[in-house]
Short mmCIF file of C-alpha atoms in Angstrom, two decimals:
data_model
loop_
_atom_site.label_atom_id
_atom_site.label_comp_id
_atom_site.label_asym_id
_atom_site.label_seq_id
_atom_site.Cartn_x
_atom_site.Cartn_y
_atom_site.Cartn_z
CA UNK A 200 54.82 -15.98 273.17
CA UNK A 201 51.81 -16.49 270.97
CA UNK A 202 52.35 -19.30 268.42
CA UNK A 203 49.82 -19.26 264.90
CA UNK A 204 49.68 -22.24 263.33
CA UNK A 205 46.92 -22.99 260.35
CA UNK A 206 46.44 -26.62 259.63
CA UNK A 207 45.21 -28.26 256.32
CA UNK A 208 45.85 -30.80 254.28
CA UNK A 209 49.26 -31.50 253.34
CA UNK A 210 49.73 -31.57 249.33
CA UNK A 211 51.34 -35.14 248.12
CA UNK A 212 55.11 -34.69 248.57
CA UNK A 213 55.79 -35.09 244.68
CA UNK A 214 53.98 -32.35 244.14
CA UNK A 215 55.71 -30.01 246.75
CA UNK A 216 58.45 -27.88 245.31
CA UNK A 217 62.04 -28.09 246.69
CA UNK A 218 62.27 -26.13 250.00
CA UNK A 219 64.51 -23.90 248.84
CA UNK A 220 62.20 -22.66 246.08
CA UNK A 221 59.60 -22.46 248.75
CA UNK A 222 62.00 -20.36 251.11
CA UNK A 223 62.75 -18.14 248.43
CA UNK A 224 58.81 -17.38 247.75
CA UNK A 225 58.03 -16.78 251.58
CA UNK A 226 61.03 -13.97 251.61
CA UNK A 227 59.79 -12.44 248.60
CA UNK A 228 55.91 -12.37 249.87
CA UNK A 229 57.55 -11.53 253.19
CA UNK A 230 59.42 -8.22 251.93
CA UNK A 231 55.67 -7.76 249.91
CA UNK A 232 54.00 -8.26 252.92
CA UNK A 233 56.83 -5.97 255.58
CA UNK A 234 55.33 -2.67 255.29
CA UNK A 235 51.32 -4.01 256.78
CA UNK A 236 52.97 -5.76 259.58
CA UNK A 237 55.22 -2.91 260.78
CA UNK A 238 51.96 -0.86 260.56
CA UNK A 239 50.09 -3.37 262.29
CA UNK A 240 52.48 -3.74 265.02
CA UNK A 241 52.96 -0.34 265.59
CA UNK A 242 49.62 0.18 266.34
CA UNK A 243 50.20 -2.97 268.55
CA UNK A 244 47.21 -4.90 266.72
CA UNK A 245 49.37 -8.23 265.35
CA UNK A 246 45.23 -9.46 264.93
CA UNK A 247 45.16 -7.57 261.45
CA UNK A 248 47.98 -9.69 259.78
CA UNK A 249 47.82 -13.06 261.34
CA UNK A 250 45.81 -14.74 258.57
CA UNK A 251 48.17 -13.58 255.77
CA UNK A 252 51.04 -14.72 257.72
CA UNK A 253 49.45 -17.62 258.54
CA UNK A 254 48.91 -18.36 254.96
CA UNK A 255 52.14 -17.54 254.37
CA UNK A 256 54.04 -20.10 256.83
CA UNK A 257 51.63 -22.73 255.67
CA UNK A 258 52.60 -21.91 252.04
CA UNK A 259 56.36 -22.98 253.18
CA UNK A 260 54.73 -25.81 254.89
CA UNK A 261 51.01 -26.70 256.43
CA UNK A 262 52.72 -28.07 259.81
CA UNK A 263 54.99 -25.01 260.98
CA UNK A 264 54.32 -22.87 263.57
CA UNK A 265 55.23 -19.00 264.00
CA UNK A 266 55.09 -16.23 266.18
CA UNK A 267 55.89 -12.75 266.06
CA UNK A 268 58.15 -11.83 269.51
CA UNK A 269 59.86 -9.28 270.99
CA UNK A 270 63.50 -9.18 269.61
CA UNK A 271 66.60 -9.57 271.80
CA UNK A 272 69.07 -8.06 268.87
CA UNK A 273 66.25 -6.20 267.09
CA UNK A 274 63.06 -4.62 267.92
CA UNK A 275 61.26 -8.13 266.57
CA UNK A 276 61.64 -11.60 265.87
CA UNK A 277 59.88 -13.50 263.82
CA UNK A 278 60.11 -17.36 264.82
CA UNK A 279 59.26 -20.37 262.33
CA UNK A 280 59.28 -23.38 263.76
CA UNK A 281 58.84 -27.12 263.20
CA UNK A 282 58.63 -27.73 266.88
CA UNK A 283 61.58 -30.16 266.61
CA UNK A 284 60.04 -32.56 264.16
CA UNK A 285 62.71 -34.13 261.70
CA UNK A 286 60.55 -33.72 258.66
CA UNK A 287 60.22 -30.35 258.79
CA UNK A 288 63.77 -29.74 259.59
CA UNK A 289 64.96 -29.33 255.32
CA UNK A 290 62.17 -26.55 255.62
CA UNK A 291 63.03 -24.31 258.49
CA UNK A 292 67.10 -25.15 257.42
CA UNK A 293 66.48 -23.45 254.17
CA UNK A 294 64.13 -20.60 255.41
CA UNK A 295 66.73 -20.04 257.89
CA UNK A 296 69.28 -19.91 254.94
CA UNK A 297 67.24 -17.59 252.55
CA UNK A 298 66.39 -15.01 255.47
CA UNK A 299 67.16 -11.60 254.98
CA UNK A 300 70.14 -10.30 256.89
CA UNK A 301 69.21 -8.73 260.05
CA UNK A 302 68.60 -5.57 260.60
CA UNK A 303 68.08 -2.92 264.11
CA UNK A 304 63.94 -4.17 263.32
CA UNK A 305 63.85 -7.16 262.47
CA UNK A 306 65.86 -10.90 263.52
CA UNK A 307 65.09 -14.26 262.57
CA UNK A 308 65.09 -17.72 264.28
CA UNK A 309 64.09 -21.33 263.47
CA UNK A 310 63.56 -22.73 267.03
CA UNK A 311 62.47 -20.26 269.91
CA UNK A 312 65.43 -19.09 270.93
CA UNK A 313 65.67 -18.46 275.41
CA UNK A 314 64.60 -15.53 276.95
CA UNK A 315 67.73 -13.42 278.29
CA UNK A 316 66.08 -14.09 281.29
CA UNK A 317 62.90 -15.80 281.89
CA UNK A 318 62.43 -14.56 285.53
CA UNK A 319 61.40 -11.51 284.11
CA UNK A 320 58.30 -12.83 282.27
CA UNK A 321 54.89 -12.52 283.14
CA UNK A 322 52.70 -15.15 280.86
CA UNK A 323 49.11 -13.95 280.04
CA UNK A 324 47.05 -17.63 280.38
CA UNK A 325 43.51 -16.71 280.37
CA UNK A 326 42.31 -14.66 283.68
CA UNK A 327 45.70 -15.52 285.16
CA UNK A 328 49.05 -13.27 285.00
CA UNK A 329 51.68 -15.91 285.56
CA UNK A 330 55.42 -14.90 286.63
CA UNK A 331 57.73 -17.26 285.41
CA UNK A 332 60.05 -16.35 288.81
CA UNK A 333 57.54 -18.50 290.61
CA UNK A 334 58.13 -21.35 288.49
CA UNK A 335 59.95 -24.24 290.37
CA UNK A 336 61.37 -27.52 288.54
CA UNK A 337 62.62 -30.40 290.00
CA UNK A 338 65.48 -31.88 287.83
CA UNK A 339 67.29 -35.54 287.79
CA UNK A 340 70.23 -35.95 285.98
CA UNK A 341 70.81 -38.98 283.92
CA UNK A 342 75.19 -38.14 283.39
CA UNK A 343 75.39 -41.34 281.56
CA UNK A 344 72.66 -40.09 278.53
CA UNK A 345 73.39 -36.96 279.39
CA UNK A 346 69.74 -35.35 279.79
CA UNK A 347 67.64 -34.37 282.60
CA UNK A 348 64.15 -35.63 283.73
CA UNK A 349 61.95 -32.57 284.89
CA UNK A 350 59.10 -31.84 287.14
CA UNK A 351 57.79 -28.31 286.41
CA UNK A 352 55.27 -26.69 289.27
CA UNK A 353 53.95 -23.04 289.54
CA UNK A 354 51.23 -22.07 292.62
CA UNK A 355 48.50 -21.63 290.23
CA UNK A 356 49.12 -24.83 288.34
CA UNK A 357 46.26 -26.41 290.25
CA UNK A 358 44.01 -23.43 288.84
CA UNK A 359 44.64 -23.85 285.23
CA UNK A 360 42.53 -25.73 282.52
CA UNK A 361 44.26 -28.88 281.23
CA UNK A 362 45.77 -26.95 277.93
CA UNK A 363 46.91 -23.82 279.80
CA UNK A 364 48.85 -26.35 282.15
CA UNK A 365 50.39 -27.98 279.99
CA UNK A 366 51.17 -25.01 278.30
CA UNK A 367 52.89 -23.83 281.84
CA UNK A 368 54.77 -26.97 281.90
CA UNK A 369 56.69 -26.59 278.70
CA UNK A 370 56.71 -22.90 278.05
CA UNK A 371 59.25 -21.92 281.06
CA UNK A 372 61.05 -24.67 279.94
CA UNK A 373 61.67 -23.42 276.19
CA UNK A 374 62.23 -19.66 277.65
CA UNK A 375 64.91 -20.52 279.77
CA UNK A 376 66.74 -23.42 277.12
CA UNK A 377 65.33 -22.50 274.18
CA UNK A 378 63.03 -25.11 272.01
CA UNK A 379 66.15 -26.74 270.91
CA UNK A 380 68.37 -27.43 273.66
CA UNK A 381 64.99 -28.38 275.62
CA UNK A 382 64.68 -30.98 273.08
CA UNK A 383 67.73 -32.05 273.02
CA UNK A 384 68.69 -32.51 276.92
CA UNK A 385 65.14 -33.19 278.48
CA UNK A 386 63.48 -36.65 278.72
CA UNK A 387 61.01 -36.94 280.63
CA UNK A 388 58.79 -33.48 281.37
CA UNK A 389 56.13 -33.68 283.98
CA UNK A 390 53.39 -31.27 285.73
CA UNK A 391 53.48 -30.90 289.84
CA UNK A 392 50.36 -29.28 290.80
CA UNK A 393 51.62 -29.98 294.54
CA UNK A 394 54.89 -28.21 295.28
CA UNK A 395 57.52 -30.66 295.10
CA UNK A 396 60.73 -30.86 297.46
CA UNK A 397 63.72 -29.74 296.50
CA UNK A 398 63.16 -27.95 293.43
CA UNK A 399 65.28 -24.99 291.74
CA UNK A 400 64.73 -22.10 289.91
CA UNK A 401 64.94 -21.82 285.74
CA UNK A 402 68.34 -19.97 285.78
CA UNK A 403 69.72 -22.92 288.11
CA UNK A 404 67.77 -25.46 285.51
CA UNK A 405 69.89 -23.21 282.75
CA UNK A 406 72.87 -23.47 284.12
CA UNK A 407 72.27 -27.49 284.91
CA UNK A 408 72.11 -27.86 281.31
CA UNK A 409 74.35 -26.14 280.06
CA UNK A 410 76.98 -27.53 282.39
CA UNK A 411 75.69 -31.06 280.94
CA UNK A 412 75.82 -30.20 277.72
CA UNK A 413 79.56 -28.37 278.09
CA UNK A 414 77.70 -24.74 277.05
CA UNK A 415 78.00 -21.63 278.35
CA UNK A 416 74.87 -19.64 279.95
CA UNK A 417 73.74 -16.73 277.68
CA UNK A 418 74.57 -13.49 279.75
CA UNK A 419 71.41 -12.26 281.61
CA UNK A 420 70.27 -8.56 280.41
CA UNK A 421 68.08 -6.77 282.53
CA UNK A 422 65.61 -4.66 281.05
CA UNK A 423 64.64 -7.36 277.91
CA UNK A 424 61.56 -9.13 278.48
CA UNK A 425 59.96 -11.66 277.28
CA UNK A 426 55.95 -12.97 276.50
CA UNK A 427 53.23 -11.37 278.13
CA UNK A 428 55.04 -9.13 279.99
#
């Protein structure tokens, strides 16, 4: 997954409208904006539309994030996120409310949403092509707080530049719980450039914590992919 975010200065908050008059313009601009980004990813060039949209999503607010993904109901999914900060929360609730019913193209989501299954997913970081199968995580479980504590390693970990490994620490994490149960249920997330002992894969991490948090795993489908793939 590819997140676009375009930072600038926040306006004051009196004079930002209510969110749901802002949710209400993006959908609008959106359905404006639909038949250039179908064209643009059809001819699998998401390049020619990523400043509009990212002047769009910073329209609704100058601190969310998006991406454009491969669906798992629909062809695509568009993602706006706040990254699981509280004040952006009344903003993603009511673009989440506004949206569009979804369609056989497009579905929407306010939190990246997990990967049917992540072991299928090959992430594009610079000169490497990293499988997520490879990924290994050593988990402690704190039963009394009810979250887990998290050690995530991959062979090429050592390899990576400091922002690509961090980015391999938390992105198999989100792809197999999803930004918001991640947030929810892990602590403390760390990077193992060593391999660690006794570790376990990211459908054993999923169905740790979803045991923990009295959930039921999403079913696995073959054949969906994720990121990079």
């Amino acid at each position: 997954m590819r997140w676009f975010h375009r930072r600038r200065e926040p306006s004051p908050p009196a004079a930002r409208p209510d969110p749901r008059t802002l949710a209400e313009r993006f959908w609008c601009d959106w359905q404006e904006m639909l038949p250039e980004v179908a064209a643009a990813l059809g001819d699998r060039e998401p390049g020619r539309v990523e400043n509009q949209l990212c002047q769009l999503v910073a329209d609704l607010h100058p601190d969310l994030h998006f991406a454009l993904e491969r669906g798992q109901r629909a062809i695509y999914a568009l993602v706006v996120s706040g990254q699981e900060d509280p004040r952006l929360r009344p903003f993603t609730d009511a673009w989440k409310a506004a949206a569009p019913p979804e369609d056989a193209i497009w579905e929407y989501h306010d939190a990246v949403p997990p990967v049917p299954d992540p072991t299928l997913v090959t992430v594009n970081l610079g000169a490497h092509r990293i499988r997520l199968a490879d990924v290994r995580v050593v988990a402690q479980v704190d039963a009394a707080e009810g979250v887990v504590d998290v050690a995530v390693h991959h062979p090429t970990m050592a390899e990576l530049e400091p922002a690509a490994r961090s980015a391999m620490t938390y992105l198999p994490l989100d792809a197999a719980l999803g930004e918001r149960l991640a947030a929810e249920r892990l602590r403390r997330v760390e990077t193992a450039d060593a391999a660690p002992a006794d570790t376990i894969g990211l459908l054993e991490l999923r169905e740790l914590v979803h045991e923990l948090a009295g959930l039921e795993p999403p079913p696995r489908q073959p054949g969906i992919v994720g990121p990079g793939d």
